[in-house]
Coordinates of C-alpha atoms in Angstrom, one line a residue:
X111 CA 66.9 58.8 76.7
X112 CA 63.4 57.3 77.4
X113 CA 61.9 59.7 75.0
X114 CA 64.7 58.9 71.9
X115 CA 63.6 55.9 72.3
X116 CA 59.8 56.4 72.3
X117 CA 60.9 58.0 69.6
X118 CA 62.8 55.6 67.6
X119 CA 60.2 52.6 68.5
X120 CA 57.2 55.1 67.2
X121 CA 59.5 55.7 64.1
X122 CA 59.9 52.1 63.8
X123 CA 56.5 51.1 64.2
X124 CA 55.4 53.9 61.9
X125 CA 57.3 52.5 59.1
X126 CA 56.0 49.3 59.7
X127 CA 52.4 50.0 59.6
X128 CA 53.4 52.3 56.8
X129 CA 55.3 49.0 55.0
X130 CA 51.9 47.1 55.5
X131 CA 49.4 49.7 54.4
X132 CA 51.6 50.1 50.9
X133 CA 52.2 46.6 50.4
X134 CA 48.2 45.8 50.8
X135 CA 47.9 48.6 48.9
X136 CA 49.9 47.4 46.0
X137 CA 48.5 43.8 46.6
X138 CA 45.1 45.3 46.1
X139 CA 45.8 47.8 42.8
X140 CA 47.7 44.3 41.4
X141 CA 44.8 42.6 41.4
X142 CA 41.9 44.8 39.8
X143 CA 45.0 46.0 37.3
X144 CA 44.8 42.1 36.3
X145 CA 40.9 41.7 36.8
X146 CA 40.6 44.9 34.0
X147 CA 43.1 43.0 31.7
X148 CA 40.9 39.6 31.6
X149 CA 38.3 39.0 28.7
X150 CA 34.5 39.2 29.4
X151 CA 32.3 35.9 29.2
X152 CA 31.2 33.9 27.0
X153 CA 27.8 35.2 25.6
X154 CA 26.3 34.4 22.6
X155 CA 25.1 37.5 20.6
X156 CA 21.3 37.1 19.8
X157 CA 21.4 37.1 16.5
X158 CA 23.4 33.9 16.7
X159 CA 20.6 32.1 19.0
X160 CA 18.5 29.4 18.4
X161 CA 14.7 30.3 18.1
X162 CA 12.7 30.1 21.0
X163 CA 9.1 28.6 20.8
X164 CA 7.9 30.3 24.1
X165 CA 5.9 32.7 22.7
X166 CA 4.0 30.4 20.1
X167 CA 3.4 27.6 22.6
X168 CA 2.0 30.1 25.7
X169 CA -0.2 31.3 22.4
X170 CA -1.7 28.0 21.1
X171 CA -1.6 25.9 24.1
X172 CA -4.7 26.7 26.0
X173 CA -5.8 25.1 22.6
X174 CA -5.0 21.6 22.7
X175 CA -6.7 19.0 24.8
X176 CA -5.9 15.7 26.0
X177 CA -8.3 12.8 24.8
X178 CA -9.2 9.8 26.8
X179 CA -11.6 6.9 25.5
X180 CA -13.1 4.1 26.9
X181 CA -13.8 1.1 25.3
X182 CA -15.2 -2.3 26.2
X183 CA -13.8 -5.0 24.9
X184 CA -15.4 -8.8 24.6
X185 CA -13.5 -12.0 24.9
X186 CA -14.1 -14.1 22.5
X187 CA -15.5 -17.6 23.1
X188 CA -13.0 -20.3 22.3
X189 CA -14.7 -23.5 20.5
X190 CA -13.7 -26.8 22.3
X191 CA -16.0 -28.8 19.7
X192 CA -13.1 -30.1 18.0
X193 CA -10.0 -31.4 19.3
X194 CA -6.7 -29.8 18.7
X195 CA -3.3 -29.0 20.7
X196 CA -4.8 -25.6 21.9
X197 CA -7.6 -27.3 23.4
X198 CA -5.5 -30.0 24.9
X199 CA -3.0 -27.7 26.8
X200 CA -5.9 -25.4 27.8
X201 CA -7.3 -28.5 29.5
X202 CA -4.2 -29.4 30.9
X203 CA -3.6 -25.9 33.0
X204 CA -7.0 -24.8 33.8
X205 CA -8.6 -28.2 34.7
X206 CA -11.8 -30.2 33.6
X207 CA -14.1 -26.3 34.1
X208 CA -11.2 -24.8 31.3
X209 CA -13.8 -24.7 28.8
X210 CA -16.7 -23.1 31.3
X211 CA -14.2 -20.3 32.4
X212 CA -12.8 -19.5 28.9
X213 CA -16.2 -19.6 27.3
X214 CA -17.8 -17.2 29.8
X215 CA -18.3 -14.0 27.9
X216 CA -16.4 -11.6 30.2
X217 CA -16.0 -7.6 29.5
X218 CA -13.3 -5.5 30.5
X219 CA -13.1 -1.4 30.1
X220 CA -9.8 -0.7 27.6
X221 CA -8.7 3.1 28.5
X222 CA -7.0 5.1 26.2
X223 CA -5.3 8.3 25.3
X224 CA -4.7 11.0 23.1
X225 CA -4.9 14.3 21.8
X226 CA -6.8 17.0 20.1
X227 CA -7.3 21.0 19.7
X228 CA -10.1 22.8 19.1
X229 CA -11.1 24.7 15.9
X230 CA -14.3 26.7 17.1
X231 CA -15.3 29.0 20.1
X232 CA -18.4 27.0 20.6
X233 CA -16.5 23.6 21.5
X234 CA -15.9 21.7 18.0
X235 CA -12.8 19.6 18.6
X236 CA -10.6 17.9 15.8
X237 CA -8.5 14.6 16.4
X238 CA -7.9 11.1 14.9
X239 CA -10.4 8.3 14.0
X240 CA -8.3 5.8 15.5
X241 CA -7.9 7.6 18.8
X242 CA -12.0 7.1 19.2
X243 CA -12.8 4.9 17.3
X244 CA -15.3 2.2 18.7
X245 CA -15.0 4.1 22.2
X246 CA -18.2 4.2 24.7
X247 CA -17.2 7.0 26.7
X248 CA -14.8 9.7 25.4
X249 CA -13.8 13.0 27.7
X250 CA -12.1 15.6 26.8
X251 CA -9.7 17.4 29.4
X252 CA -8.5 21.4 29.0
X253 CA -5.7 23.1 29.3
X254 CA -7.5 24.5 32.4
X255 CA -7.6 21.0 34.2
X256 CA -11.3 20.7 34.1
X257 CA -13.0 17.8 32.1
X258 CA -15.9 17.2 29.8
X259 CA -17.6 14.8 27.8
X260 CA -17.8 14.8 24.3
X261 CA -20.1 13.1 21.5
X262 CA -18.7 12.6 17.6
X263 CA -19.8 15.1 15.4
X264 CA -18.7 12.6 12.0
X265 CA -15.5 10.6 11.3
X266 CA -14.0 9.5 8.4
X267 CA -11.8 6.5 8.6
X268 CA -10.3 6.7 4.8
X269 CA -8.1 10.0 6.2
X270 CA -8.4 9.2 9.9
X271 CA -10.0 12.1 11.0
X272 CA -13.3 12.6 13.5
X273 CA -14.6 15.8 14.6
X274 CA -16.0 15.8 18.1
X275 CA -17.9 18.7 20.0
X276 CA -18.1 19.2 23.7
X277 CA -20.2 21.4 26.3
X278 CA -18.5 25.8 25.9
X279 CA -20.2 27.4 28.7
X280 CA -18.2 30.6 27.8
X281 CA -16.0 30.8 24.4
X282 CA -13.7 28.3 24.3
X283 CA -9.5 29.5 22.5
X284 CA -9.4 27.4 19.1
X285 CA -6.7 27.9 16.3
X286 CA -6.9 28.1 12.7
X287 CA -5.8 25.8 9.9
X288 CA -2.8 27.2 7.7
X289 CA -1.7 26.2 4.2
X290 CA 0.3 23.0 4.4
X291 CA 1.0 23.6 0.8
X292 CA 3.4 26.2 2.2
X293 CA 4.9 24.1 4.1
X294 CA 8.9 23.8 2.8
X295 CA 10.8 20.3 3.5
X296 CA 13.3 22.1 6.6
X297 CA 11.1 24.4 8.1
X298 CA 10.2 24.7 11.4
X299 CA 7.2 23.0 13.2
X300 CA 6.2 22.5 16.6
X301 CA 4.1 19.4 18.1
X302 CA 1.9 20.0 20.9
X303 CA -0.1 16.8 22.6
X304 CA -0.5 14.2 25.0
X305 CA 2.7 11.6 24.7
X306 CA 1.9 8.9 27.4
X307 CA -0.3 10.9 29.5
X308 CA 1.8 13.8 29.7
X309 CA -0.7 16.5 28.7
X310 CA 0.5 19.4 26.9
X311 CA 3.8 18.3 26.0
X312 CA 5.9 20.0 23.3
X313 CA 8.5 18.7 20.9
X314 CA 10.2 21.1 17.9
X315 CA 11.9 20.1 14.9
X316 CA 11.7 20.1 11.1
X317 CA 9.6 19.2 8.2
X318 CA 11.5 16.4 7.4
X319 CA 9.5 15.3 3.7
X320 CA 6.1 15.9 1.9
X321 CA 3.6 13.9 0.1
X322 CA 4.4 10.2 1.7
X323 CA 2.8 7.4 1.7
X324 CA 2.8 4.6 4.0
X325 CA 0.2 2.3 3.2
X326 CA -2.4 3.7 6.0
X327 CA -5.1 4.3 3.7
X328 CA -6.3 5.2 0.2
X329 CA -5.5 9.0 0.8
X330 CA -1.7 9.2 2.4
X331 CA -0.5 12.2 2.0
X332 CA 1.8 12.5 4.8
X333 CA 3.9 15.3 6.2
X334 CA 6.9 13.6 7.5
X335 CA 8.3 15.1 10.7
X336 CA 11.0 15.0 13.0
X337 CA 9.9 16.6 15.8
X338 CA 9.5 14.1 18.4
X339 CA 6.0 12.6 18.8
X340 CA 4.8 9.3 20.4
X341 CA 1.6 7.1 21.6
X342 CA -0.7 9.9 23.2
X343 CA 0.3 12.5 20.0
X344 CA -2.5 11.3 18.0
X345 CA -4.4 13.9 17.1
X346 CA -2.7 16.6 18.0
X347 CA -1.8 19.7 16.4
X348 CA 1.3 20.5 14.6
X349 CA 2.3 24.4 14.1
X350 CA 4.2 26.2 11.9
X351 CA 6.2 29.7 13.4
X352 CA 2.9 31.8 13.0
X353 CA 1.4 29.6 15.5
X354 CA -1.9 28.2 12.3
X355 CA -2.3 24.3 12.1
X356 CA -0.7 22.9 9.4
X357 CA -0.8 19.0 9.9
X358 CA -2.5 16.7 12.5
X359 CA -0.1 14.4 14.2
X360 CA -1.3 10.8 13.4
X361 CA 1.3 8.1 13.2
X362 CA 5.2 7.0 13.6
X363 CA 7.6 4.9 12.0
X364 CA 9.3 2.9 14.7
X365 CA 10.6 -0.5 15.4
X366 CA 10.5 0.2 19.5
X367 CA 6.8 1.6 20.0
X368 CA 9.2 5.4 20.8
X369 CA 10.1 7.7 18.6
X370 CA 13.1 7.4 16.7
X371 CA 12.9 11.1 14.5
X372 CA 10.5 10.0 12.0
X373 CA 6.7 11.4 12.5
X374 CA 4.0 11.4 9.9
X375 CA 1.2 14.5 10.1
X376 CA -2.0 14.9 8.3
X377 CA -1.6 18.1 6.1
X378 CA -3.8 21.3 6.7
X379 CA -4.8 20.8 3.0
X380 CA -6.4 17.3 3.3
X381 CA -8.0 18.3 6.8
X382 CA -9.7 21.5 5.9
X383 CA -12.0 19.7 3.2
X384 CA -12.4 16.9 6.1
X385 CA -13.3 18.6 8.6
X386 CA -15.5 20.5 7.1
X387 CA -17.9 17.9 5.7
X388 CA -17.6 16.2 8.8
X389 CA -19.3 19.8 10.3
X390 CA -22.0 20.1 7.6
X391 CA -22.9 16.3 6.9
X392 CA -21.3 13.9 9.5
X393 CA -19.7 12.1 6.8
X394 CA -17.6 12.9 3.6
X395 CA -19.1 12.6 0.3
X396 CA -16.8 12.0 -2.4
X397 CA -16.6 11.6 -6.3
X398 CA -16.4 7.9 -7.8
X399 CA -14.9 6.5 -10.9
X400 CA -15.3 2.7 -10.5
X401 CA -12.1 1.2 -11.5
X402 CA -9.0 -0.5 -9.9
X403 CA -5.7 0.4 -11.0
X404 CA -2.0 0.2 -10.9
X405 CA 1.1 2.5 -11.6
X406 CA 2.5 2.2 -15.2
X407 CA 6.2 0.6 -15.4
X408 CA 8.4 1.4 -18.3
X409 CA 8.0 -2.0 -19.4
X410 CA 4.0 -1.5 -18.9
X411 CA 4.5 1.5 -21.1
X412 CA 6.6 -0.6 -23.7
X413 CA 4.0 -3.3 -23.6
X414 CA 0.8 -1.1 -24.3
X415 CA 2.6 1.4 -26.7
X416 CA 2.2 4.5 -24.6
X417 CA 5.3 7.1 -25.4
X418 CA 6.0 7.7 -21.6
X419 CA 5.6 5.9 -18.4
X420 CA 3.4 8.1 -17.3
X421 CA -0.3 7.9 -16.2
X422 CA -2.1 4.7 -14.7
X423 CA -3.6 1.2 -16.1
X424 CA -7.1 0.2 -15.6
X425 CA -7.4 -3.5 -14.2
X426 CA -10.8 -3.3 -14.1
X427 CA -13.8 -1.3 -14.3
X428 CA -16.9 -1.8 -12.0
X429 CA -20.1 -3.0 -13.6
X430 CA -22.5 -0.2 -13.5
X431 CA -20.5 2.4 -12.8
X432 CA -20.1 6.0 -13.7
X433 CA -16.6 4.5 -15.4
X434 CA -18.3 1.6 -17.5
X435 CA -21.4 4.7 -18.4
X436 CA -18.4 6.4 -19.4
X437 CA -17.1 4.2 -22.0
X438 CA -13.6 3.6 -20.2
X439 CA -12.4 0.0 -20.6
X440 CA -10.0 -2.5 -19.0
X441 CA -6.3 -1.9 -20.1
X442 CA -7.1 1.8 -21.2
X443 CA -4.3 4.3 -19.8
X444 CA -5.6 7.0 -17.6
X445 CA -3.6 9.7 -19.0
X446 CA -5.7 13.0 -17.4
X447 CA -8.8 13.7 -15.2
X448 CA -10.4 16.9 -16.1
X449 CA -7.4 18.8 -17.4
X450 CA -5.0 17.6 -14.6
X451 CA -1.9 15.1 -15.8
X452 CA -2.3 11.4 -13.9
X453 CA 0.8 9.8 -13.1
X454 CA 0.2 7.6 -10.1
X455 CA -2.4 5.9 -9.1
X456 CA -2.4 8.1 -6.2
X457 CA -3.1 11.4 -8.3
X458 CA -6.4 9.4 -10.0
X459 CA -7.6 8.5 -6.8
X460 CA -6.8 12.4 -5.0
X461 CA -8.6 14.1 -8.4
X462 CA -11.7 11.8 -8.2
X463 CA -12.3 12.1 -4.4
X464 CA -12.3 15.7 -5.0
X465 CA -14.7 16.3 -7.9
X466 CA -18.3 16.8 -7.0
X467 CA -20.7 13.8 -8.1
X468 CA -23.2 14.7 -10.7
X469 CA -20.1 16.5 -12.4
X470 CA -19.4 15.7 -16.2
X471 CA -15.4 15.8 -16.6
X472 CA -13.8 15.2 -19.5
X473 CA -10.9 12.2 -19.3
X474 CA -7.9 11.5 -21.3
X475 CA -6.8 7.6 -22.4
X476 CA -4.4 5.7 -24.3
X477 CA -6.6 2.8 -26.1
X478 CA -5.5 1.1 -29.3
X479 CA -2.6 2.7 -30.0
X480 CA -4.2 6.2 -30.1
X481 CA -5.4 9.0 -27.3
X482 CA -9.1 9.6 -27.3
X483 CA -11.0 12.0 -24.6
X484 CA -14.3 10.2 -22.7
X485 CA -16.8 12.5 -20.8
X486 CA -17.6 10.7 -17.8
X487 CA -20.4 11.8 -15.4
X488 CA -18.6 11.2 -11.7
X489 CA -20.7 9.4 -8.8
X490 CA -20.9 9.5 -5.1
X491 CA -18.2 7.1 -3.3
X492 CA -19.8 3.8 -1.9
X493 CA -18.9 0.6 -1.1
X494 CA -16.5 -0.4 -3.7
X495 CA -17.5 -4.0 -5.6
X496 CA -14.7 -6.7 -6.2
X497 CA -14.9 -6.0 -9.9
X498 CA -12.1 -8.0 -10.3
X499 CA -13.8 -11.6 -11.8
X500 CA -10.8 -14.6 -12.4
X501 CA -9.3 -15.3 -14.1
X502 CA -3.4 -30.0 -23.4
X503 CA -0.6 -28.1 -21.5
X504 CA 1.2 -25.4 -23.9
X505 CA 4.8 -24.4 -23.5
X506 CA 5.6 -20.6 -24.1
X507 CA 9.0 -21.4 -25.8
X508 CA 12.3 -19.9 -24.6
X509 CA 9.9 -17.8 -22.5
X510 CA 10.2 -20.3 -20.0
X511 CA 6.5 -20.6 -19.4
X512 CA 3.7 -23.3 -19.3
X513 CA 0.4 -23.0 -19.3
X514 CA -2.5 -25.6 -18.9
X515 CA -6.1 -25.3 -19.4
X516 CA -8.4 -24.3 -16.4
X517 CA -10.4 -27.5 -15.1
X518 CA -13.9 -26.4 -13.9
X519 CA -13.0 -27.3 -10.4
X520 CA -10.2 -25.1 -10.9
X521 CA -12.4 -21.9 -12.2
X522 CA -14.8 -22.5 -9.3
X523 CA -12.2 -22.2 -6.5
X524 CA -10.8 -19.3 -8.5
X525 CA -14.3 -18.0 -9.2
X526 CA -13.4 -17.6 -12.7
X527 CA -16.5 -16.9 -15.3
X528 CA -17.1 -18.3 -18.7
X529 CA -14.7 -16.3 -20.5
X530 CA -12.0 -18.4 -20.1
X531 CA -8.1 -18.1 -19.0
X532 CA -5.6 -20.2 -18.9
X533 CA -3.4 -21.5 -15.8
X534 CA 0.6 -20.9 -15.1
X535 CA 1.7 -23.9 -14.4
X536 CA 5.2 -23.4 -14.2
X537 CA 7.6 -20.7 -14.9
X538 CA 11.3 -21.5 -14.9
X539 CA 13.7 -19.8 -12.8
X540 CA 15.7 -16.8 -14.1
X541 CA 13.4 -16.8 -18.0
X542 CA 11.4 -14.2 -19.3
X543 CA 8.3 -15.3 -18.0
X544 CA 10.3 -15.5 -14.3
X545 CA 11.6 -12.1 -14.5
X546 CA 8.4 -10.4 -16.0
X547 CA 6.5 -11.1 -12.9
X548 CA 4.6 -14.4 -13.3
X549 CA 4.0 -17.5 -10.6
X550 CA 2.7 -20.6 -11.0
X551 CA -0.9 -20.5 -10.4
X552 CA -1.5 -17.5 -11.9
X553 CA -4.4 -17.0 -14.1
X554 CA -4.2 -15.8 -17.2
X555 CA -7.3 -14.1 -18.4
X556 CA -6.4 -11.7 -21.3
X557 CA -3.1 -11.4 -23.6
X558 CA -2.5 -7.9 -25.4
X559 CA -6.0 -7.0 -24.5
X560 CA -8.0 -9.8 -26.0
X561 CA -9.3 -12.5 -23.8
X562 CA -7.8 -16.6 -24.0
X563 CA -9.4 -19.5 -23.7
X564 CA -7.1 -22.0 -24.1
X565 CA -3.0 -22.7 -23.7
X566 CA -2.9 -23.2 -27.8
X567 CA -4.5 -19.6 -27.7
X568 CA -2.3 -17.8 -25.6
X569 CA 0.7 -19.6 -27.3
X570 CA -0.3 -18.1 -31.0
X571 CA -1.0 -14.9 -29.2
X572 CA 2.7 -14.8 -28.1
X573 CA 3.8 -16.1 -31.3
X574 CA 2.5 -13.5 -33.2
X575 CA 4.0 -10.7 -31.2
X576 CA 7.0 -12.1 -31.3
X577 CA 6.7 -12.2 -35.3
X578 CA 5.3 -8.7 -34.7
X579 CA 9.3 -7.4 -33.0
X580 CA 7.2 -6.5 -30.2
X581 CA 9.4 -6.1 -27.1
X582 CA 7.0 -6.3 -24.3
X583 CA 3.1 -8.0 -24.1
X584 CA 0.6 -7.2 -21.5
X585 CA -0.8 -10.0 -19.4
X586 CA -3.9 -9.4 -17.7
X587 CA -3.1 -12.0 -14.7
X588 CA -5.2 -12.6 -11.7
X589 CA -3.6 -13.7 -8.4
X590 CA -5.4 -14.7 -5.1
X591 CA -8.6 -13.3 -6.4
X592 CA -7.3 -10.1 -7.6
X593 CA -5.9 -8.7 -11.1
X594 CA -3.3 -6.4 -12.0
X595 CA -1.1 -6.2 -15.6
X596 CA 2.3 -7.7 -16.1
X597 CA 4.4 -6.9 -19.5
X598 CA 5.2 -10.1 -20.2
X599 CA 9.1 -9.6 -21.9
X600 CA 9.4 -10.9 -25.5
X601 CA 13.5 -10.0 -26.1
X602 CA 16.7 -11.0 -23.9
X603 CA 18.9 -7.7 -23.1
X604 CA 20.6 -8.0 -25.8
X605 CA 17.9 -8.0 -28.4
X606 CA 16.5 -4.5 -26.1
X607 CA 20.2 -3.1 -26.5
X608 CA 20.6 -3.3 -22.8
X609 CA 24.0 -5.1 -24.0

């Protein structure tokens, strides 16, 4: 009886174990029958991946260097010889010594930073003007950590570049300048510098324009960017994706001091040429013309005669210069320099810069109502002269202009010369006169390219082109010591079929 029953309890203990070892068993099979069923991850195939930079940047960066200048700075002396409100609340915070402190010449070291890469195994190094400009002590710091000093090679402030060269005890890594004219609006780039101290920083994004100008000097030619650069960028290099130079980071567009996506580059194409000059000579020599000049309107174009507004207007032409040798005269149109088309101001000034002095080009104006060509021999760039000499009381009619004779102590404060000009004095608000561009105290010096001398003259001048049908005259005006033309409108809307 004891054994049946060893028997049945190892029976029942047998089907129990049994019961647990199948049900883990299914348990188990359950759950890698549903692991199988599940989807992979998420991965994104690589053809579907963003670019990565890695590469390019472990390539160029042993390149770029961080910049730091010193400059000493002197406080200027305050003059307490007359009195004034400034003086008075000086007095009042610092005490009876406030001019003896404040007039103590005092100096104080200004530290600053930026960037630059080099260009030649023997230690030449290219950056900004701005970033050393008037600096006493300027070191350069490698990608390797260590730090030299470095002494300017040349600099030219009219593209804000300067070429430095430091101490290569073995060959230094450099890069190469690529073709910026290459360079499409949308492709890639890649900045490399020294934002804020942080040395060998890199941002990516697109070219984001071409060819802008923003009024930093009289070459702007600016790649615009959108690949992050700030304070300490200046003068660094920006790449394209086969790891060549194609712009040097110089300046930003912000309202905060921080980037805010729009970034302004030096293009390869400007800073080859630069750079090197700046190797063989120290400086940049480039051609001269002699004249100032401004963009043609289409009411300009109307009011000289040309067929198109296209090229520019001379304002004035330099005494002496290879443009007065050359027979070109105020008011011509500047239609082509040496076989290339003008149509801005900025292509003249580009296409002079580059042509060798002593070189005889032929140039193509617009001058009495005809095209003639001029050979004019180009000079070397100097300092450019103020060319620009100044210019009963006569009412203009429905023009809505009045003019009054130029008193001699009028001409003198104007520095006006003996050819005459007459005086705005008054334009009335929403005429002809108002919406062609004039302001009281303007000085009229020359109406449809023949100088005035009086209000009477400049009103029969008027007169006759307005018998003439002529729909626009052009005003030679100067203003604050400078001249420029202004078509001077002759019909309403109407009479233009504007309607």
């Amino acid at each position: 009886m004891s054994n049946s029953l060893g028997r049945n309890v190892l029976r029942r203990l047998g089907a129990a174990l049994l019961g647990t070892s199948l049900l883990a068993g299914v348990t188990v099979v359950g759950l890698n029958a549903a692991l199988a069923t599940n989807p992979p991850p998420i991965a994104v195939p690589e053809t579907q991946r963003l670019p990565s930079f890695a590469n390019l940047v472990a390539a160029v960066k042993p390149a770029v260097v961080n910049i730091s200048t010193t400059q000493v700075v002197k406080k200027s002396q305050l003059n307490f010889s007359e009195k004034g409100q400034l003086g008075d609340m000086l007095r009042q915070f610092l005490g009876p010594n406030a001019e003896r402190l404040l007039q103590q010449q005092s100096q104080r070291p200004v530290h600053a930073l930026g960037s630059g890469f080099i260009i030649d195994a023997n230690g030449y190094v290219v950056t900004n003007n701005h970033v050393i400009d008037d600096a006493s002590d300027i070191q350069v710091t490698l990608s390797d950590g260590s730090t030299v000093p470095a002494h300017v090679v040349g600099r030219d402030s009219k593209t804000d570049i300067a070429l430095l060269k430091i101490p290569a005890a073995k060959p230094l890594p450099y890069l190469a300048f690529g073709d910026s004219k290459k360079a499409r609006v949308g492709d890639w780039v890649v900045a490399v510098g020294n934002p804020f101290g942080l040395g060998g920083s890199v941002s990516a994004g697109i070219i984001s324009g071409s060819n802008r100008e923003i009024n930093a000097g009289p070459y702007d030619d600016f790649l615009q960017i959108d690949a992050p650069i700030n304070m300490g960028n200046s003068g660094g290099p920006l790449f394209d994706q086969s790891g060549q130079v194609i712009g040097i980071d110089t300046a930003i567009f912000s309202p905060t001091g921080g980037s805010i996506g729009i970034g302004f580059a030096i293009p390869s194409e400007v800073a080859k040429n630069v750079v090197a000059q700046l190797r063989e000579h120290g400086r940049v020599a480039r051609g001269w013309l002699g004249v100032q000049m401004q963009e043609i309107t289409p009411t300009l174009a109307k009011a000289v005669g040309v067929t198109k507004d296209k090229g520019v207007l001379v304002d004035v032409v330099t005494k002496e210069s290879p443009a007065a040798r050359g027979d070109i005269k105020q008011g011509d149109v500047i239609l082509s320099f040496n076989g290339a088309r003008i149509e801005t101001p900025r292509d003249l000034a580009f296409a002079v810069a580059e042509t060798p002095a002593g070189k005889t080009v032929p140039v193509r104006v617009w001058r009495d109502g005809q095209e003639r060509t001029l050979a004019v021999t180009i000079g070397t760039e100097r300092a450019q002269q103020k060319a620009a000499e100044a210019g009963p009381e006569a009412q203009g009619g429905p023009l809505g202009l009045s003019l009054a004779p130029l008193s001699s102590d009028r001409r003198e404060g104007l520095g006006a010369d003996a050819r005459g000009g007459v005086l705005v004095a008054g334009v009335t608000p929403g005429s002809r006169a108002d919406d062609s561009g004039l302001q009281p105290g303007d000085v009229i010096l020359s109406i449809g390219g023949r100088p005035v001398s009086s209000p009477d003259d400049a009103v029969a001048r008027i007169r006759a082109a307005q018998k003439d049908r002529k729909d626009a005259l052009p005003l030679l005006v100067m203003r604050d010591g400078t001249t420029a033309f202004l078509a001077l409108e002759l019909k309403g809307r109407a009479e233009n079929g504007a309607g």
